[in-house]
Each structure stands twice: as C-alpha cells, then as structure tokens.
mmCIF file of C-alpha atoms and ligand atoms in Angstrom:
data_model
loop_
_atom_site.group_PDB
_atom_site.id
_atom_site.type_symbol
_atom_site.label_atom_id
_atom_site.label_comp_id
_atom_site.label_asym_id
_atom_site.label_seq_id
_atom_site.Cartn_x
_atom_site.Cartn_y
_atom_site.Cartn_z
ATOM 1 C CA UNK A 7 18.069 117.962 -141.932
ATOM 2 C CA UNK A 8 18.875 114.753 -143.353
ATOM 3 C CA UNK A 9 20.307 112.518 -139.783
ATOM 4 C CA UNK A 10 23.679 112.013 -141.322
ATOM 5 C CA UNK A 11 24.167 115.705 -141.395
ATOM 6 C CA UNK A 12 26.169 116.825 -138.715
ATOM 7 C CA UNK A 13 25.359 119.387 -135.167
ATOM 8 C CA UNK A 14 26.694 122.775 -135.540
ATOM 9 C CA UNK A 15 28.798 123.155 -133.320
ATOM 10 C CA UNK A 16 27.834 125.821 -131.509
ATOM 11 C CA UNK A 17 24.178 123.474 -130.822
ATOM 12 C CA UNK A 18 26.333 120.430 -130.212
ATOM 13 C CA UNK A 19 27.817 122.808 -127.387
ATOM 14 C CA UNK A 20 24.857 124.217 -125.219
ATOM 15 C CA UNK A 21 23.487 120.360 -125.192
ATOM 16 C CA UNK A 22 26.143 119.187 -124.001
ATOM 17 C CA UNK A 23 26.364 122.653 -121.390
ATOM 18 C CA UNK A 24 22.306 121.929 -120.866
ATOM 19 C CA UNK A 25 23.147 118.452 -119.463
ATOM 20 C CA UNK A 26 25.808 119.120 -117.629
ATOM 21 C CA UNK A 27 23.898 121.303 -115.644
ATOM 22 C CA UNK A 28 20.526 118.777 -115.023
ATOM 23 C CA UNK A 29 23.419 116.388 -114.271
ATOM 24 C CA UNK A 30 24.258 118.711 -111.568
ATOM 25 C CA UNK A 31 21.181 119.301 -110.304
ATOM 26 C CA UNK A 32 18.382 117.185 -107.832
ATOM 27 C CA UNK A 33 16.582 117.659 -110.857
ATOM 28 C CA UNK A 34 13.379 115.957 -108.691
ATOM 29 C CA UNK A 35 13.098 119.035 -106.874
ATOM 30 C CA UNK A 36 14.319 121.694 -108.877
ATOM 31 C CA UNK A 37 13.338 122.632 -112.883
ATOM 32 C CA UNK A 38 15.722 124.914 -114.207
ATOM 33 C CA UNK A 39 12.418 127.755 -115.440
ATOM 34 C CA UNK A 40 13.765 130.622 -117.623
ATOM 35 C CA UNK A 41 17.616 130.292 -116.059
ATOM 36 C CA UNK A 42 15.991 130.247 -112.890
ATOM 37 C CA UNK A 43 15.986 127.784 -110.204
ATOM 38 C CA UNK A 44 12.359 126.418 -108.669
ATOM 39 C CA UNK A 45 12.323 124.804 -105.501
ATOM 40 C CA UNK A 46 10.010 121.491 -105.733
ATOM 41 C CA UNK A 47 7.758 120.002 -102.943
ATOM 42 C CA UNK A 48 11.048 118.079 -101.899
ATOM 43 C CA UNK A 49 12.692 121.764 -100.824
ATOM 44 C CA UNK A 50 11.997 123.568 -97.411
ATOM 45 C CA UNK A 51 13.901 127.039 -97.343
ATOM 46 C CA UNK A 52 16.054 126.868 -93.659
ATOM 47 C CA UNK A 53 16.188 130.384 -92.106
ATOM 48 C CA UNK A 54 19.080 130.333 -89.733
ATOM 49 C CA UNK A 55 19.261 132.770 -86.871
ATOM 50 C CA UNK A 56 17.458 135.803 -88.490
ATOM 51 C CA UNK A 57 17.357 136.884 -84.275
ATOM 52 C CA UNK A 58 17.203 140.541 -82.196
ATOM 53 C CA UNK A 59 20.772 138.740 -81.012
ATOM 54 C CA UNK A 60 22.551 139.082 -84.410
ATOM 55 C CA UNK A 61 20.559 142.546 -85.223
ATOM 56 C CA UNK A 62 21.804 145.862 -85.247
ATOM 57 C CA UNK A 63 20.727 146.582 -81.352
ATOM 58 C CA UNK A 64 21.109 143.286 -80.205
ATOM 59 C CA UNK A 65 24.159 141.829 -78.291
ATOM 60 C CA UNK A 66 26.262 139.558 -81.443
ATOM 61 C CA UNK A 67 25.266 142.120 -83.868
ATOM 62 C CA UNK A 68 26.339 141.604 -87.585
ATOM 63 C CA UNK A 69 27.009 143.533 -89.562
ATOM 64 C CA UNK A 70 23.706 144.727 -91.792
ATOM 65 C CA UNK A 71 21.924 141.344 -91.061
ATOM 66 C CA UNK A 72 19.022 143.154 -90.196
ATOM 67 C CA UNK A 73 18.824 143.516 -94.238
ATOM 68 C CA UNK A 74 18.026 139.778 -94.792
ATOM 69 C CA UNK A 75 14.993 140.448 -93.547
ATOM 70 C CA UNK A 76 13.574 141.453 -96.269
ATOM 71 C CA UNK A 77 14.807 139.912 -98.850
ATOM 72 C CA UNK A 78 14.206 136.132 -97.288
ATOM 73 C CA UNK A 79 10.566 137.609 -97.055
ATOM 74 C CA UNK A 80 9.612 137.595 -100.687
ATOM 75 C CA UNK A 81 11.638 134.093 -100.981
ATOM 76 C CA UNK A 82 9.293 132.698 -98.606
ATOM 77 C CA UNK A 83 6.884 132.855 -101.251
ATOM 78 C CA UNK A 84 9.065 130.646 -103.468
ATOM 79 C CA UNK A 85 8.702 127.675 -100.140
ATOM 80 C CA UNK A 86 5.669 124.584 -99.741
ATOM 81 C CA UNK A 87 8.267 124.083 -96.382
ATOM 82 C CA UNK A 88 10.251 126.619 -94.416
ATOM 83 C CA UNK A 89 11.759 125.683 -91.087
ATOM 84 C CA UNK A 90 13.501 128.287 -88.799
ATOM 85 C CA UNK A 91 16.883 128.074 -86.129
ATOM 86 C CA UNK A 92 16.691 129.830 -83.297
ATOM 87 C CA UNK A 93 20.085 130.905 -81.598
ATOM 88 C CA UNK A 94 18.813 129.937 -77.730
ATOM 89 C CA UNK A 95 21.274 129.677 -75.014
ATOM 90 C CA UNK A 96 21.026 128.788 -70.845
ATOM 91 C CA UNK A 97 21.712 132.023 -68.781
ATOM 92 C CA UNK A 98 25.936 131.749 -68.663
ATOM 93 C CA UNK A 99 26.800 129.479 -71.693
ATOM 94 C CA UNK A 100 29.676 127.999 -72.294
ATOM 95 C CA UNK A 101 30.226 130.303 -75.291
ATOM 96 C CA UNK A 102 29.753 133.022 -74.025
ATOM 97 C CA UNK A 103 32.962 135.182 -72.509
ATOM 98 C CA UNK A 104 31.699 135.299 -69.476
ATOM 99 C CA UNK A 105 31.572 132.030 -68.231
ATOM 100 C CA UNK A 106 35.941 132.191 -68.408
ATOM 101 C CA UNK A 107 37.930 134.125 -66.034
ATOM 102 C CA UNK A 108 39.588 136.409 -67.528
ATOM 103 C CA UNK A 109 38.395 135.885 -71.553
ATOM 104 C CA UNK A 110 36.872 138.609 -73.856
ATOM 105 C CA UNK A 111 34.721 138.405 -75.824
ATOM 106 C CA UNK A 112 36.351 136.368 -79.546
ATOM 107 C CA UNK A 113 38.817 135.208 -77.750
ATOM 108 C CA UNK A 114 38.780 131.709 -78.149
ATOM 109 C CA UNK A 115 39.056 128.857 -75.882
ATOM 110 C CA UNK A 116 39.344 124.935 -75.816
ATOM 111 C CA UNK A 117 36.930 123.074 -74.378
ATOM 112 C CA UNK A 118 35.166 119.772 -74.065
ATOM 113 C CA UNK A 119 35.108 118.992 -77.374
ATOM 114 C CA UNK A 120 37.970 121.467 -79.110
ATOM 115 C CA UNK A 121 38.160 125.044 -79.693
ATOM 116 C CA UNK A 122 35.289 127.146 -79.104
ATOM 117 C CA UNK A 123 34.799 131.187 -80.218
ATOM 118 C CA UNK A 124 34.111 133.221 -77.043
ATOM 119 C CA UNK A 125 30.984 135.527 -77.527
ATOM 120 C CA UNK A 126 29.071 137.882 -75.560
ATOM 121 C CA UNK A 127 26.380 136.566 -73.825
ATOM 122 C CA UNK A 128 23.079 137.052 -76.348
ATOM 123 C CA UNK A 129 20.323 134.148 -77.313
ATOM 124 C CA UNK A 130 19.436 134.129 -74.007
ATOM 125 C CA UNK A 131 16.732 131.515 -73.661
ATOM 126 C CA UNK A 132 13.111 133.283 -73.301
ATOM 127 C CA UNK A 133 14.595 136.743 -73.744
ATOM 128 C CA UNK A 134 13.446 139.386 -75.927
ATOM 129 C CA UNK A 135 16.898 139.250 -77.490
ATOM 130 C CA UNK A 136 16.722 135.713 -78.473
ATOM 131 C CA UNK A 137 12.768 136.533 -79.962
ATOM 132 C CA UNK A 138 12.954 135.976 -83.838
ATOM 133 C CA UNK A 139 12.806 139.190 -85.409
ATOM 134 C CA UNK A 140 9.255 141.474 -85.469
ATOM 135 C CA UNK A 141 9.583 141.819 -89.528
ATOM 136 C CA UNK A 142 10.438 139.216 -90.595
ATOM 137 C CA UNK A 143 7.586 137.191 -91.995
ATOM 138 C CA UNK A 144 7.210 132.987 -92.946
ATOM 139 C CA UNK A 145 3.281 132.546 -92.505
ATOM 140 C CA UNK A 146 4.197 128.788 -94.077
ATOM 141 C CA UNK A 147 6.713 128.426 -91.175
ATOM 142 C CA UNK A 148 5.973 124.879 -90.862
ATOM 143 C CA UNK A 149 8.945 123.948 -87.479
ATOM 144 C CA UNK A 150 11.509 126.579 -85.703
ATOM 145 C CA UNK A 151 14.524 124.387 -84.570
ATOM 146 C CA UNK A 152 15.891 125.762 -81.421
ATOM 147 C CA UNK A 153 19.727 124.749 -80.993
ATOM 148 C CA UNK A 154 22.501 126.258 -78.336
ATOM 149 C CA UNK A 155 20.895 124.687 -75.482
ATOM 150 C CA UNK A 156 22.976 122.687 -73.345
ATOM 151 C CA UNK A 157 24.888 124.655 -71.475
ATOM 152 C CA UNK A 158 27.842 122.491 -72.111
ATOM 153 C CA UNK A 159 28.394 122.918 -75.733
ATOM 154 C CA UNK A 160 27.225 125.214 -78.679
ATOM 155 C CA UNK A 161 25.713 124.359 -81.402
ATOM 156 C CA UNK A 162 26.206 126.251 -85.123
ATOM 157 C CA UNK A 163 24.697 123.853 -86.902
ATOM 158 C CA UNK A 164 20.868 123.793 -86.612
ATOM 159 C CA UNK A 165 22.059 119.421 -88.045
ATOM 160 C CA UNK A 166 24.333 118.693 -85.018
ATOM 161 C CA UNK A 167 25.991 120.140 -81.850
ATOM 162 C CA UNK A 168 29.741 121.094 -81.867
ATOM 163 C CA UNK A 169 30.839 117.637 -79.350
ATOM 164 C CA UNK A 170 29.543 116.912 -83.709
ATOM 165 C CA UNK A 171 28.022 114.076 -81.670
ATOM 166 C CA UNK A 172 24.713 114.931 -80.959
ATOM 167 C CA UNK A 173 22.687 115.907 -82.691
ATOM 168 C CA UNK A 174 19.404 117.707 -83.143
ATOM 169 C CA UNK A 175 16.657 115.578 -85.088
ATOM 170 C CA UNK A 176 17.054 117.977 -87.485
ATOM 171 C CA UNK A 177 18.139 115.946 -90.553
ATOM 172 C CA UNK A 178 14.649 113.424 -89.646
ATOM 173 C CA UNK A 179 13.033 115.403 -89.321
ATOM 174 C CA UNK A 180 13.106 117.048 -92.857
ATOM 175 C CA UNK A 181 14.144 113.093 -95.045
ATOM 176 C CA UNK A 182 11.242 111.666 -93.034
ATOM 177 C CA UNK A 183 9.375 114.800 -94.915
ATOM 178 C CA UNK A 184 10.550 113.490 -97.995
ATOM 179 C CA UNK A 185 13.287 116.756 -98.299
ATOM 180 C CA UNK A 186 16.112 115.724 -100.251
ATOM 181 C CA UNK A 187 17.125 119.444 -101.011
ATOM 182 C CA UNK A 188 17.444 122.304 -99.392
ATOM 183 C CA UNK A 189 18.425 125.843 -99.159
ATOM 184 C CA UNK A 190 20.311 128.462 -96.065
ATOM 185 C CA UNK A 191 19.812 131.662 -95.511
ATOM 186 C CA UNK A 192 20.200 133.660 -92.150
ATOM 187 C CA UNK A 193 23.082 134.826 -90.469
ATOM 188 C CA UNK A 194 25.849 134.527 -90.054
ATOM 189 C CA UNK A 195 27.309 132.599 -93.672
ATOM 190 C CA UNK A 196 30.917 132.267 -92.326
ATOM 191 C CA UNK A 197 29.173 130.784 -87.793
ATOM 192 C CA UNK A 198 25.435 129.186 -88.795
ATOM 193 C CA UNK A 199 24.600 129.203 -92.083
ATOM 194 C CA UNK A 200 27.961 127.307 -92.977
ATOM 195 C CA UNK A 201 28.130 124.299 -90.812
ATOM 196 C CA UNK A 202 24.590 124.289 -90.842
ATOM 197 C CA UNK A 203 24.889 124.281 -94.827
ATOM 198 C CA UNK A 204 27.954 121.710 -94.271
ATOM 199 C CA UNK A 205 25.813 119.480 -91.839
ATOM 200 C CA UNK A 206 22.974 119.878 -94.526
ATOM 201 C CA UNK A 207 25.501 118.138 -97.312
ATOM 202 C CA UNK A 208 26.279 115.369 -94.166
ATOM 203 C CA UNK A 209 23.128 113.888 -93.739
ATOM 204 C CA UNK A 210 22.784 113.862 -97.876
ATOM 205 C CA UNK A 211 20.764 117.306 -98.439
ATOM 206 C CA UNK A 212 21.441 118.601 -102.189
ATOM 207 C CA UNK A 213 22.005 122.248 -100.241
ATOM 208 C CA UNK A 214 22.535 125.498 -101.975
ATOM 209 C CA UNK A 215 23.090 129.271 -99.411
ATOM 210 C CA UNK A 216 21.909 132.407 -100.656
ATOM 211 C CA UNK A 217 24.414 134.724 -100.533
ATOM 212 C CA UNK A 218 21.822 138.135 -100.676
ATOM 213 C CA UNK A 219 20.129 136.325 -97.784
ATOM 214 C CA UNK A 220 22.795 136.095 -95.978
ATOM 215 C CA UNK A 221 25.298 138.778 -93.522
ATOM 216 C CA UNK A 222 29.119 137.629 -92.146
ATOM 217 C CA UNK A 223 30.973 137.754 -88.484
ATOM 218 C CA UNK A 224 33.973 137.712 -90.781
ATOM 219 C CA UNK A 225 36.049 136.997 -87.993
ATOM 220 C CA UNK A 226 39.822 136.472 -88.803
ATOM 221 C CA UNK A 227 39.245 135.680 -92.528
ATOM 222 C CA UNK A 228 36.466 133.406 -91.550
ATOM 223 C CA UNK A 229 34.211 134.690 -94.228
ATOM 224 C CA UNK A 230 36.653 133.210 -96.734
ATOM 225 C CA UNK A 231 37.365 129.892 -94.712
ATOM 226 C CA UNK A 232 33.404 129.141 -94.772
ATOM 227 C CA UNK A 233 32.663 129.678 -98.436
ATOM 228 C CA UNK A 234 36.319 127.911 -99.640
ATOM 229 C CA UNK A 235 34.700 124.382 -96.897
ATOM 230 C CA UNK A 236 31.436 124.504 -97.710
ATOM 231 C CA UNK A 237 31.652 124.905 -101.503
ATOM 232 C CA UNK A 238 34.263 120.989 -101.184
ATOM 233 C CA UNK A 239 31.127 120.045 -99.330
ATOM 234 C CA UNK A 240 29.615 121.148 -102.666
ATOM 235 C CA UNK A 241 27.752 123.735 -101.084
ATOM 236 C CA UNK A 242 26.168 125.925 -104.911
ATOM 237 C CA UNK A 243 26.405 129.864 -103.696
ATOM 238 C CA UNK A 244 23.382 131.125 -105.105
ATOM 239 C CA UNK A 245 21.472 134.075 -105.144
ATOM 240 C CA UNK A 246 18.159 135.563 -104.161
ATOM 241 C CA UNK A 247 17.632 136.440 -108.196
ATOM 242 C CA UNK A 248 18.166 132.535 -109.222
ATOM 243 C CA UNK A 249 15.520 131.786 -107.731
ATOM 244 C CA UNK A 250 11.982 131.763 -109.402
ATOM 245 C CA UNK A 251 9.232 133.643 -107.781
ATOM 246 C CA UNK A 252 6.071 131.341 -107.326
HETATM 247 C C1 VGL B 304 26.108 132.801 -84.536
HETATM 248 C C2 VGL B 304 28.392 133.012 -82.436
HETATM 249 C C3 VGL B 304 27.370 132.090 -81.697
HETATM 250 C C4 VGL B 304 25.123 132.654 -85.858
HETATM 251 C C5 VGL B 304 25.339 131.668 -82.646
HETATM 252 O O1 VGL B 304 23.895 132.142 -85.382
HETATM 253 O O2 VGL B 304 25.439 132.395 -86.942
HETATM 254 N N1 VGL B 304 26.689 133.192 -84.576
HETATM 255 N N2 VGL B 304 25.912 131.987 -81.928
HETATM 256 ZN ZN1 ZN B 305 24.905 131.316 -80.025
#
C-alpha cells in the first residue's frame, strides 16, 4: 500500500473508535487486554458493606445480597489494592426509625442535614450483625473503613457523611497510596455503593461500578435513580466479566 492509498473505511472507523475508547479511559491504570479491563497498581477495589446485616437473616436484608460474595471473592484476584467498608452505627443511631417517636422503618424524616430514610436498627457496632460476611475472602485487603459511627449523622458514602461536610479520610488515604481509579462493589447499589461511587468521582477518581458484584434495596425507584445520578457524574457501569482476571 502506498502512503497515499486511502485507508479502507472500516479500518478507519475502527482506528477512530479505538482512539475514542482509549481517550475515555485512564490509561495509566487500566489497559484493555483482549477487550477487558486490567486494573493496575493505581487501581483499588472498594468492597462496600458486605456485612451480615445486609444479607438474608440480617436486620436490613438486601434481596440476594449474599450473591455478591462469590463474585467479589473472584474479582479480588485482579486487584493489588482492596479497601473494605463497614456500616458501623451507634445504638440509637439517628438513621434508625426506632430513634424517632411514631416513625416506622422505610419512612423518611428531616434531620439537621436534610432528608433521611429511616431504617430498621442495623449494623450496630461490635455486634455479629455488623460483622463482615463469613465467606468473604479478601486476603489482600489493606484497609477496613468504618462509617456511620457519628450518632446524629448517617453515612452511605465511604468518603463523606450525610452532612456533606464530615469526611472519613478515605480520599486522602487513596491519594496518598497513589490510587487513581476505583472499582466499587457490594451492598447496596442504590445507597452505599451509589453514594460511594458518586463521592469517589467528586474526589477526582475514575470510577467503575461492577453491577453484578452489587445488589440493591430498590426503595420507591431508588435503583434507577441511583444509576441515573451515577452516570450523570461519569461513573462507568461494568460487569465482572469486563475485568481481566490475573
Ligand atoms: C446501607 C441503608 C442504611 C447500605 C446502609 O449499605 O447501602 N443502606 N445503611
Ligand atoms: Zn446504615
């Protein structure tokens, strides 16, 4: 082929889309290998709230919550860095319906920082209900970050409490470790996973949510709303099969 020969149209389009795909990705942290994402040394897997309270038999069970455990255990092999979170409430926490006279779980109320969904008592510090699921196997996990431990403030996000002022320190930790990209998994897609993903974007990370490594509560359309908000903030929705296993 002489240099002047026009590139066949199909090859040209393929090269364009390859360039576009590369531009949309943080190249330093992820490489498409055989069409798959390969998390690098500057990526971390965040495993959100895979605790007894959120699975069958727990105090705030997420439908099929336990199904994320084998998916996350498999994913762990692809990550050099893993952070685990635990919802970790005081007894009598402000997010519990039982703390508000006349209120029932899944109703809402207004707290100092705004609207709060009221939950059954769950994930009380030090209880078996708040323990990580026994089948979770993450031998390389480096940090467990607990949240929701201020009695008057909830914290769905692993980065920032519901007052939108108090930080947990996770962004600083990840930045100090040179992490640029986070992959979010766990429970529940429409609450703690969603807020964690959105706040990770706010803190400047590239963010993937691994849909089949999450399960949702889906309260009054909260799941669809969460995906809409996440996508509006540039969170990318992927499946565990999109990740290259080590
Ligand atoms: C969660 C509701 C209340 C969660 C935590 O982990 O998604 N949801 N506390
Ligand atoms: Zn909670």
